Amino acid sequence: MRSLLVSITAFCAISGYTPVWALMDDVMPAQLADAVARRHVEAGARENWRFTLTVESEVGTIIGRYDGSLLADQQWTLLSPMRADMTEEQMDIWIDTIEPDEGETADGGLFFSDEEAEIFGGDYVVLPAAANRISYGFTPNLGDEDGARMEGHINGEVTIVQDTGVIESVRVFAPESFKPHPIARLHTFELRFGFELLDGQSVPHMTSFSTQLSGNAAFQDFSQDLTLRFSDVEYIGQ
C-alpha cells in the first residue's frame, strides 16, 4: 500500500511557511516523539487486523476487505465493483492500493510505519489547536533528490490527542502555487492522514488518507483527487 513518503515523491510536490509568532526547534518535541514511538508494538502488525477499505477517485469508488488471518494471497477481497466490470483505470488503482511497496514493513498501510515517521524533518513550532489537542508545524523531510528541489516549499502539521498521546492527523501541503521544475507548476497539493485509537488498543490505526493535486506540466493540465477510507476495523490478534 502506498506510504506517505512514496506518495510525496511520486507526486513531486509540496510547500510551506513558518508562523512568524512561533520559535522553530530542530529537536522533536517530547509529546510527538512519544506519539511516534507508540507504533512500535506487536498489535501494529497488519496480520492482526481486519478492515474494509474504500477508495474514492475520479474513476469511481472501489471497496475491498482485508483479513490478516488468511494466507498472503487471500488476504484482500474485492467487494465492489465486480472485477469483470472494472475499467483499466480502476484496476490500476486497486492493484496499486493493495500491493505492498518495495521494502514495506508489516505495519505499513493501516498504521504509521517507520518510513512514514521519517517525514518529521525538524523546524518544529507549536500551532493553535482544539481542546485536548496539541499541534506542531514542521518541515517535512523527503530525503531524496526530488525532495531537495522542494526545499523552501513544504509545510507539515501534526496533531496529537493529549489524553491518549496518539497521533490524530498528519497534513503535508502547499500553501501557494510554485514551480518544482522549469516546465511544471503545482497549483494545489495536499496530503492528509487521519488516525483513530480503538478501545483497549494502544496503536492508532489509519481512518483516512487523501491526496489533492493539480497543476500543469509541458503545457498540459493535470489533477488528481484520491481518498482512502478505513472502516469496520477489527483487532484479531492475541
XYZ file of N, CA and C in Angstrom:
714
model
N 0.844 -1.194 0.000
C 0.000 0.000 0.000
C 0.878 1.242 0.000
N 0.473 2.254 -0.741
C 1.287 3.445 -0.903
C 1.499 4.134 0.436
N 2.767 4.416 0.788
C 3.102 5.067 2.044
C 3.201 6.569 1.852
N 3.370 7.289 2.961
C 3.425 8.746 2.914
C 4.583 9.242 2.064
N 5.812 8.762 2.309
C 6.963 9.245 1.556
C 6.886 8.850 0.096
N 6.395 7.643 -0.184
C 6.251 7.221 -1.576
C 5.259 8.116 -2.297
N 4.157 8.462 -1.634
C 3.159 9.333 -2.245
C 3.746 10.698 -2.554
N 4.496 11.258 -1.615
C 5.059 12.580 -1.820
C 6.059 12.570 -2.973
N 6.937 11.577 -2.984
C 7.940 11.504 -4.037
C 7.290 11.304 -5.395
N 6.268 10.460 -5.452
C 5.602 10.185 -6.715
C 4.951 11.439 -7.271
N 4.338 12.251 -6.411
C 3.676 13.450 -6.883
C 4.655 14.617 -7.056
N 5.850 14.511 -6.422
C 6.900 15.533 -6.582
C 6.386 16.933 -6.277
N 5.705 17.114 -5.136
C 5.212 18.445 -4.844
C 4.848 18.625 -3.401
N 5.266 19.779 -2.809
C 4.762 20.235 -1.546
C 5.421 21.572 -1.195
N 4.816 22.372 -0.345
C 5.462 23.619 0.031
C 5.066 24.049 1.419
N 5.668 25.154 1.928
C 5.333 25.504 3.287
C 5.694 26.904 3.735
N 5.284 27.239 4.957
C 5.568 28.521 5.558
C 5.914 28.277 7.019
N 6.450 29.301 7.693
C 6.746 29.227 9.115
C 6.000 30.337 9.837
N 5.150 30.016 10.814
C 4.433 31.062 11.543
C 5.414 32.047 12.162
N 5.180 33.330 11.969
C 6.136 34.323 12.433
C 6.116 34.470 13.948
N 5.049 33.967 14.571
C 4.930 34.165 16.013
C 5.511 33.010 16.818
N 5.999 31.984 16.158
C 6.468 30.802 16.881
C 7.954 30.588 16.648
N 8.620 30.017 17.626
C 10.049 29.758 17.562
C 10.299 28.358 17.047
N 11.153 28.212 16.045
C 11.430 26.905 15.460
C 12.479 26.157 16.284
N 12.374 24.841 16.276
C 13.298 23.993 17.021
C 13.490 22.705 16.237
N 14.755 22.292 16.042
C 15.036 21.069 15.299
C 14.852 19.816 16.144
N 14.759 19.959 17.459
C 14.582 18.807 18.339
C 13.100 18.433 18.384
N 12.775 17.156 18.087
C 11.381 16.725 18.107
C 10.791 16.886 19.505
N 9.653 17.561 19.623
C 9.024 17.720 20.937
C 8.746 16.364 21.589
N 8.835 16.326 22.920
C 8.703 15.063 23.652
C 7.354 14.397 23.374
N 6.273 15.169 23.329
C 4.952 14.579 23.099
C 4.856 13.935 21.719
N 5.476 14.565 20.727
C 5.471 13.994 19.384
C 6.358 12.757 19.324
N 7.522 12.816 19.959
C 8.416 11.661 19.979
C 7.737 10.458 20.632
N 7.014 10.701 21.723
C 6.296 9.614 22.388
C 5.188 9.064 21.490
N 4.471 9.958 20.790
C 3.388 9.518 19.914
C 3.913 8.690 18.753
N 5.028 9.107 18.169
C 5.630 8.357 17.073
C 6.075 6.983 17.552
N 6.620 6.911 18.758
C 7.095 5.635 19.298
C 5.965 4.669 19.595
N 4.726 5.153 19.688
C 3.599 4.289 20.038
C 3.307 3.245 18.971
N 3.847 3.406 17.756
C 3.574 2.434 16.698
C 4.384 1.152 16.882
N 5.400 1.170 17.748
C 6.293 0.029 17.897
C 5.756 -0.973 18.923
N 4.623 -1.591 18.613
C 4.081 -2.639 19.468
C 3.569 -3.761 18.582
N 3.459 -4.952 19.130
C 3.087 -6.122 18.337
C 1.712 -5.980 17.697
N 0.803 -5.262 18.396
C -0.554 -5.119 17.849
C -0.566 -4.390 16.517
N 0.514 -3.637 16.235
C 0.554 -2.878 14.996
C 0.793 -3.717 13.762
N 1.218 -4.980 13.910
C 1.440 -5.824 12.741
C 0.126 -6.006 12.000
N 0.146 -5.827 10.678
C -1.099 -5.782 9.914
C -1.837 -7.115 9.927
N -1.129 -8.237 10.107
C -1.826 -9.527 10.110
C -2.741 -9.689 11.322
N -2.666 -8.784 12.287
C -3.518 -8.854 13.466
C -4.844 -8.110 13.296
N -5.162 -7.713 12.055
C -6.320 -6.849 11.860
C -7.167 -7.279 10.664
N -8.444 -6.881 10.706
C -9.343 -6.922 9.557
C -9.899 -5.514 9.364
N -10.132 -5.142 8.119
C -10.730 -3.835 7.871
C -11.294 -3.777 6.457
N -12.211 -2.817 6.256
C -12.757 -2.532 4.940
C -12.096 -1.265 4.409
N -11.697 -1.301 3.152
C -11.050 -0.158 2.523
C -11.927 0.357 1.387
N -12.232 1.654 1.432
C -12.979 2.310 0.357
C -12.068 3.318 -0.325
N -11.922 3.192 -1.632
C -11.078 4.094 -2.417
C -11.969 4.939 -3.318
N -11.923 6.253 -3.136
C -12.733 7.174 -3.921
C -11.823 8.026 -4.803
N -12.135 8.080 -6.100
C -11.329 8.868 -7.030
C -12.190 9.313 -8.202
N -11.555 9.985 -9.169
C -12.289 10.471 -10.333
C -12.859 9.336 -11.171
N -12.310 8.114 -11.025
C -12.770 6.988 -11.849
C -13.790 6.125 -11.117
N -14.265 6.568 -9.952
C -15.293 5.822 -9.238
C -14.847 5.369 -7.861
N -15.680 4.552 -7.243
C -15.436 4.044 -5.885
C -15.150 2.551 -5.929
N -14.098 2.152 -5.214
C -13.696 0.748 -5.122
C -13.711 0.356 -3.649
N -14.302 -0.796 -3.322
C -14.388 -1.258 -1.935
C -13.770 -2.644 -1.831
N -12.902 -2.828 -0.863
C -12.274 -4.126 -0.634
C -12.200 -4.437 0.845
N -12.000 -5.700 1.165
C -11.904 -6.151 2.548
C -10.577 -6.867 2.761
N -9.889 -6.508 3.853
C -8.619 -7.132 4.210
C -8.802 -7.997 5.451
N -8.264 -9.219 5.423
C -8.322 -10.137 6.566
C -6.926 -10.714 6.780
N -6.251 -10.214 7.809
C -4.882 -10.626 8.080
C -4.729 -12.055 8.541
N -5.838 -12.724 8.881
C -5.748 -14.105 9.354
C -5.609 -15.098 8.205
N -5.821 -14.651 6.972
C -5.782 -15.546 5.817
C -4.375 -15.622 5.236
N -4.169 -16.556 4.315
C -2.902 -16.669 3.617
C -2.643 -15.395 2.829
N -1.377 -15.089 2.584
C -0.993 -13.808 1.992
C -1.719 -13.521 0.681
N -1.899 -14.550 -0.161
C -2.531 -14.318 -1.458
C -4.058 -14.319 -1.389
N -4.608 -14.450 -0.167
C -6.060 -14.454 0.008
C -6.542 -13.338 0.935
N -5.638 -12.501 1.390
C -5.993 -11.514 2.409
C -6.898 -10.399 1.888
N -6.794 -10.056 0.603
C -7.623 -8.997 0.036
C -8.766 -9.583 -0.777
N -9.976 -9.075 -0.558
C -11.155 -9.465 -1.328
C -11.796 -8.213 -1.925
N -11.979 -8.200 -3.226
C -12.647 -7.089 -3.892
C -14.155 -7.233 -3.713
N -14.792 -6.230 -3.098
C -16.234 -6.270 -2.834
C -17.040 -5.543 -3.904
N -16.524 -4.423 -4.371
C -17.264 -3.630 -5.356
C -16.297 -2.684 -6.071
N -16.464 -2.549 -7.404
C -17.373 -3.276 -8.297
C -16.864 -4.698 -8.552
N -17.596 -5.471 -9.297
C -17.117 -6.783 -9.688
C -15.898 -6.606 -10.593
N -14.932 -7.508 -10.466
C -13.699 -7.394 -11.236
C -13.970 -7.281 -12.738
N -14.962 -8.054 -13.226
C -15.270 -8.039 -14.656
C -15.813 -6.695 -15.123
N -16.329 -5.889 -14.183
C -16.908 -4.597 -14.541
C -15.940 -3.433 -14.346
N -14.741 -3.704 -13.858
C -13.794 -2.638 -13.573
C -13.154 -2.116 -14.857
N -12.947 -0.806 -14.890
C -12.207 -0.213 -16.005
C -10.713 -0.447 -15.774
N -9.928 -0.186 -16.797
C -8.474 -0.345 -16.662
C -7.921 0.603 -15.602
N -8.461 1.823 -15.558
C -8.014 2.795 -14.562
C -8.350 2.327 -13.147
N -9.549 1.760 -12.955
C -9.922 1.248 -11.639
C -9.037 0.080 -11.225
N -8.749 -0.802 -12.165
C -7.900 -1.949 -11.860
C -6.500 -1.489 -11.461
N -5.970 -0.482 -12.133
C -4.643 0.039 -11.786
C -4.634 0.588 -10.361
N -5.686 1.326 -9.998
C -5.771 1.882 -8.648
C -5.885 0.778 -7.617
N -6.707 -0.228 -7.885
C -6.889 -1.343 -6.949
C -5.565 -2.077 -6.725
N -4.861 -2.406 -7.787
C -3.594 -3.128 -7.653
C -2.561 -2.279 -6.920
N -2.484 -0.996 -7.267
C -1.520 -0.117 -6.621
C -1.817 0.041 -5.138
N -3.103 -0.013 -4.774
C -3.507 0.159 -3.381
C -3.191 -1.054 -2.525
N -3.446 -2.251 -3.036
C -3.320 -3.443 -2.196
C -1.934 -4.068 -2.226
N -1.125 -3.768 -3.240
C 0.205 -4.364 -3.297
C 1.162 -3.591 -2.401
N 1.951 -4.277 -1.560
C 2.909 -3.583 -0.682
C 3.957 -2.848 -1.507
N 4.387 -1.692 -0.994
C 5.512 -1.018 -1.614
C 6.773 -1.826 -1.375
N 7.763 -1.655 -2.234
C 9.026 -2.366 -2.061
C 9.644 -1.988 -0.718
N 9.957 -2.997 0.083
C 10.555 -2.766 1.385
C 9.575 -2.392 2.475
N 8.279 -2.414 2.186
C 7.278 -2.048 3.184
C 7.270 -3.062 4.319
N 7.203 -2.571 5.559
C 7.183 -3.443 6.722
C 5.772 -3.919 7.005
N 5.658 -4.862 7.960
C 4.358 -5.477 8.256
C 3.353 -4.485 8.819
N 3.844 -3.335 9.357
C 2.910 -2.365 9.924
C 2.510 -1.294 8.914
N 2.974 -1.410 7.665
C 2.670 -0.407 6.660
C 1.217 -0.476 6.223
N 0.708 0.637 5.714
C -0.647 0.660 5.189
C -1.664 1.136 6.191
N -2.015 0.324 7.180
C -3.032 0.677 8.163
C -2.461 1.489 9.319
N -1.146 1.504 9.466
C -0.525 2.139 10.622
C 0.571 3.107 10.200
N 1.004 3.928 11.140
C 2.072 4.886 10.904
C 3.390 4.128 10.971
N 4.002 3.886 9.808
C 5.156 2.997 9.718
C 6.468 3.720 10.016
N 7.552 2.945 10.105
C 8.882 3.513 10.313
C 9.225 4.506 9.212
N 8.930 4.139 7.968
C 9.245 5.014 6.847
C 8.495 6.329 6.947
N 7.214 6.262 7.307
C 6.409 7.471 7.394
C 6.876 8.378 8.525
N 7.429 7.800 9.598
C 7.917 8.610 10.716
C 9.097 9.478 10.305
N 9.779 9.121 9.212
C 10.906 9.906 8.728
C 10.466 11.239 8.128
N 9.169 11.440 7.956
C 8.676 12.683 7.378
C 8.948 13.881 8.278
N 9.123 13.655 9.589
C 9.335 14.763 10.522
C 10.780 15.235 10.434
N 10.976 16.369 9.739
C 12.329 16.811 9.442
C 12.909 17.858 10.375
N 12.090 18.451 11.230
C 12.598 19.482 12.134
C 11.823 20.771 11.992
N 12.414 21.872 12.506
C 11.778 23.197 12.490
C 10.401 23.140 13.143
N 10.313 22.542 14.328
C 9.023 22.350 14.997
C 8.527 23.645 15.624
N 7.242 23.901 15.469
C 6.602 25.061 16.080
C 5.263 24.608 16.651
N 4.855 25.219 17.743
C 3.548 24.933 18.322
C 2.496 25.745 17.584
N 1.416 25.077 17.187
C 0.331 25.725 16.459
C -0.933 25.762 17.321
N -1.867 26.664 17.023
C -3.151 26.648 17.729
C -3.848 25.304 17.531
N -4.533 24.827 18.562
C -5.180 23.519 18.479
C -6.479 23.522 19.266
N -7.348 22.552 18.964
C -8.615 22.398 19.677
C -8.372 21.849 21.076
N -9.432 21.798 21.865
C -9.331 21.285 23.230
C -8.824 19.848 23.224
N -7.971 19.520 24.174
C -7.397 18.190 24.332
C -6.538 17.786 23.132
N -6.038 18.749 22.403
C -5.163 18.504 21.265
C -3.933 19.385 21.367
N -2.824 18.917 20.822
C -1.645 19.748 20.643
C -1.155 19.551 19.217
N -0.863 20.649 18.531
C -0.454 20.587 17.130
C 0.911 21.228 16.948
N 1.691 20.628 16.066
C 3.011 21.154 15.736
C 3.120 21.355 14.225
N 3.738 22.455 13.823
C 4.161 22.612 12.457
C 5.576 22.070 12.323
N 5.930 21.585 11.148
C 7.284 21.049 10.955
C 7.651 21.142 9.480
N 8.935 21.023 9.204
C 9.424 20.957 7.840
C 9.543 19.498 7.436
N 8.766 19.044 6.451
C 8.836 17.636 6.040
C 10.195 17.280 5.446
N 10.624 16.072 5.722
C 11.874 15.532 5.192
C 11.539 14.553 4.074
N 11.912 14.883 2.835
C 11.653 13.996 1.700
C 12.829 13.077 1.431
N 14.023 13.489 1.807
C 15.167 12.591 1.809
C 15.648 12.097 0.470
N 15.414 12.808 -0.634
C 15.915 12.376 -1.922
C 16.120 13.592 -2.812
N 16.571 13.371 -4.044
C 16.880 14.478 -4.951
C 15.633 15.294 -5.271
N 14.493 14.603 -5.488
C 13.251 15.324 -5.741
C 12.892 16.200 -4.556
N 13.090 15.648 -3.349
C 12.774 16.403 -2.152
C 13.627 17.648 -2.010
N 14.902 17.535 -2.396
C 15.802 18.680 -2.301
C 15.304 19.839 -3.146
N 14.678 19.531 -4.279
C 14.151 20.582 -5.150
C 12.919 21.255 -4.538
N 12.326 20.601 -3.531
C 11.131 21.140 -2.901
C 11.453 22.005 -1.684
N 12.714 22.042 -1.261
C 13.068 22.780 -0.050
C 12.630 24.236 -0.171
N 12.062 24.733 0.912
C 11.529 26.073 0.899
C 10.098 26.147 0.413
N 9.535 25.002 0.033
C 8.166 24.976 -0.494
C 7.285 23.973 0.237
N 7.703 23.483 1.384
C 6.904 22.452 2.025
C 6.509 22.855 3.437
N 5.376 22.358 3.856
C 4.893 22.612 5.208
C 4.216 21.363 5.735
N 4.386 21.094 7.006
C 3.735 19.947 7.615
C 3.068 20.320 8.921
N 2.002 19.627 9.249
C 1.305 19.812 10.520
C 0.919 18.448 11.081
N 1.091 18.269 12.366
C 0.702 17.027 13.025
C -0.066 17.376 14.293
N -1.150 16.639 14.558
C -1.976 16.871 15.743
C -2.006 15.612 16.596
N -1.839 15.792 17.901
C -1.806 14.693 18.871
C -2.959 14.868 19.857
N -3.635 13.771 20.198
C -4.661 13.783 21.243
C -3.951 13.710 22.581
N -4.151 14.707 23.432
C -3.344 14.802 24.640
C -3.632 13.699 25.657
N -4.910 13.335 25.850
C -5.180 12.368 26.914
C -4.826 10.933 26.535
N -4.677 10.646 25.240
C -4.253 9.308 24.819
C -2.815 9.289 24.318
N -2.298 10.459 23.937
C -0.920 10.545 23.487
C -0.663 9.963 22.106
N -1.698 9.854 21.255
C -1.525 9.268 19.926
C -1.717 10.329 18.843
N -1.116 10.080 17.696
C -1.267 10.969 16.561
C -2.694 10.859 16.008
N -3.337 11.987 15.801
C -4.689 12.029 15.249
C -4.675 12.367 13.761
N -3.761 13.226 13.344
C -3.724 13.611 11.931
C -2.342 14.113 11.544
N -2.018 13.937 10.273
C -0.801 14.495 9.668
C -1.223 15.159 8.370
N -0.738 16.355 8.154
C -1.060 17.094 6.923
C 0.228 17.642 6.318
N 0.418 17.439 5.027
C 1.547 17.997 4.289
C 0.955 18.708 3.082
N 1.314 19.986 2.883
C 0.582 20.749 1.868
C 1.399 21.919 1.325
N 0.935 22.444 0.203
C 1.498 23.637 -0.416
C 0.548 24.801 -0.187
N 0.936 25.816 0.572
C 0.038 26.947 0.814
C -0.112 27.864 -0.385
N 0.765 27.723 -1.379
C 0.646 28.550 -2.575
C 1.250 27.825 -3.776
N 0.879 28.277 -4.942
C 1.378 27.694 -6.184
C 2.890 27.891 -6.295
N 3.584 26.898 -6.872
C 5.022 27.035 -7.080
C 5.463 26.127 -8.222
N 6.707 26.336 -8.670
C 7.259 25.588 -9.788
C 8.356 24.644 -9.293
N 8.073 23.324 -9.219
C 9.106 22.366 -8.821
C 10.090 22.073 -9.952
N 9.722 22.504 -11.162
C 10.532 22.262 -12.353
C 10.271 23.395 -13.337
N 11.258 23.785 -14.165
C 11.059 24.914 -15.079
C 9.836 24.797 -15.988
N 9.423 23.573 -16.316
C 8.270 23.422 -17.223
C 7.041 22.890 -16.481
N 7.043 22.961 -15.161
C 5.896 22.451 -14.395
C 5.538 23.427 -13.278
N 4.240 23.536 -13.008
C 3.757 24.348 -11.887
C 2.667 23.580 -11.153
N 2.760 23.591 -9.836
C 1.745 22.980 -8.988
C 0.855 24.072 -8.417
N -0.431 23.963 -8.659
C -1.396 24.913 -8.122
C -1.938 24.449 -6.774
N -2.137 23.151 -6.633
C -2.693 22.583 -5.397
C -1.949 21.316 -5.041
N -1.563 21.190 -3.788
C -1.022 19.924 -3.305
C -1.354 19.778 -1.829
N -1.937 18.641 -1.463
C -2.220 18.375 -0.056
C -2.321 16.875 0.174
N -1.675 16.415 1.225
C -1.831 15.055 1.727
C -2.386 15.142 3.137
N -3.379 14.323 3.443
C -3.948 14.277 4.795
C -4.047 12.826 5.261
N -3.626 12.583 6.487
C -3.760 11.276 7.121
C -4.544 11.449 8.407
N -5.559 10.605 8.627
C -6.317 10.606 9.871
C -6.130 9.286 10.598
N -6.050 9.319 11.932
C -5.846 8.128 12.741
C -6.839 8.100 13.896
N -7.120 6.902 14.382
C -8.066 6.729 15.482
C -7.590 5.579 16.371
N -7.839 5.714 17.665
C -7.451 4.688 18.625
C -8.677 3.879 19.021
N -8.647 2.562 18.787
C -9.739 1.695 19.198
C -9.690 1.455 20.701
N -10.857 1.239 21.315
C -10.910 0.935 22.736
C -10.070 -0.303 23.044
N -9.249 -0.200 24.074
C -8.449 -1.340 24.504
C -7.154 -1.517 23.746
N -6.874 -0.656 22.765
C -5.646 -0.765 21.983
C -4.748 0.447 22.220
N -3.461 0.255 22.018
C -2.511 1.353 22.208
C -1.963 1.870 20.895
N -2.324 1.224 19.785
C -1.830 1.626 18.464
C -2.962 2.282 17.678
N -2.825 3.546 17.270
C -3.863 4.165 16.447
C -3.809 3.629 15.020
N -4.957 3.302 14.462
C -4.994 2.840 13.081
C -5.428 3.986 12.177
N -5.097 3.886 10.894
C -5.463 4.920 9.947
C -6.958 4.843 9.633
N -7.618 5.986 9.623
C -9.024 6.052 9.238
C -9.194 6.628 7.843
N -8.241 7.458 7.413
C -8.359 8.063 6.082
C -6.998 8.527 5.584
N -6.882 8.556 4.269
C -5.713 9.101 3.594
C -6.215 9.759 2.317
N -5.912 11.036 2.128
C -6.381 11.717 0.935
C -5.265 12.519 0.292
N -5.337 12.629 -1.033
C -4.403 13.461 -1.783
C -5.197 14.346 -2.719
N -4.772 15.573 -2.833
C -5.330 16.513 -3.800
C -4.167 17.150 -4.540
N -4.203 17.083 -5.854
C -3.097 17.554 -6.672
C -3.638 18.174 -7.953
N -3.133 19.353 -8.300
C -3.481 19.953 -9.584
C -2.343 20.848 -10.032
N -2.191 20.984 -11.337
C -1.141 21.827 -11.885
C -1.058 21.661 -13.380
N 0.097 22.024 -13.921
C 0.327 21.825 -15.345
C 1.800 21.536 -15.584
N 2.067 20.761 -16.615
C 3.426 20.403 -16.998
C 3.475 20.261 -18.507
N 4.498 20.849 -19.113
C 4.650 20.794 -20.566
C 3.355 21.198 -21.269
N 2.718 22.283 -20.748
C 1.508 22.869 -21.340
C 0.280 21.952 -21.246
N 0.327 20.962 -20.349
C -0.809 20.071 -20.129
C -1.289 20.205 -18.685
N -2.594 20.438 -18.494
C -3.151 20.485 -17.147
C -3.330 19.067 -16.603
N -3.198 18.916 -15.278
C -3.436 17.627 -14.647
C -4.049 17.848 -13.270
N -4.746 16.834 -12.790
C -5.325 16.898 -11.447
C -5.578 15.484 -10.942
N -5.567 15.327 -9.639
C -5.895 14.048 -9.022
C -6.501 14.307 -7.658
N -7.573 13.597 -7.367
C -8.253 13.697 -6.076
C -8.556 12.263 -5.643
N -7.842 11.787 -4.636
C -7.941 10.386 -4.211
C -8.104 10.311 -2.705
N -9.063 9.500 -2.245
C -9.291 9.326 -0.809
C -9.418 7.848 -0.482
N -8.699 7.411 0.544
C -8.818 6.050 1.079
C -9.451 6.145 2.463
N -10.501 5.349 2.698
C -11.161 5.335 3.996
C -11.133 3.910 4.567
N -10.748 3.799 5.834
C -10.678 2.512 6.516
C -11.826 2.432 7.526
N -12.632 1.380 7.436
C -13.785 1.221 8.325
C -13.914 -0.234 8.762
N -14.853 -0.488 9.679
C -15.088 -1.843 10.192
C -13.775 -2.490 10.626
N -12.958 -1.729 11.321
C -11.638 -2.211 11.741
C -11.796 -3.126 12.950
N -11.191 -4.323 12.878
C -11.265 -5.311 13.950
C -9.875 -5.791 14.315
N -9.596 -5.857 15.612
C -8.334 -6.443 16.067
C -8.557 -7.940 16.280
N -7.749 -8.774 15.615
C -7.909 -10.225 15.715
C -6.661 -10.894 16.273
N -5.724 -10.096 16.786
C -4.510 -10.656 17.382
C -4.769 -11.216 18.762
N -3.736 -11.791 19.312
C -3.854 -12.417 20.632
C -3.534 -11.396 21.718
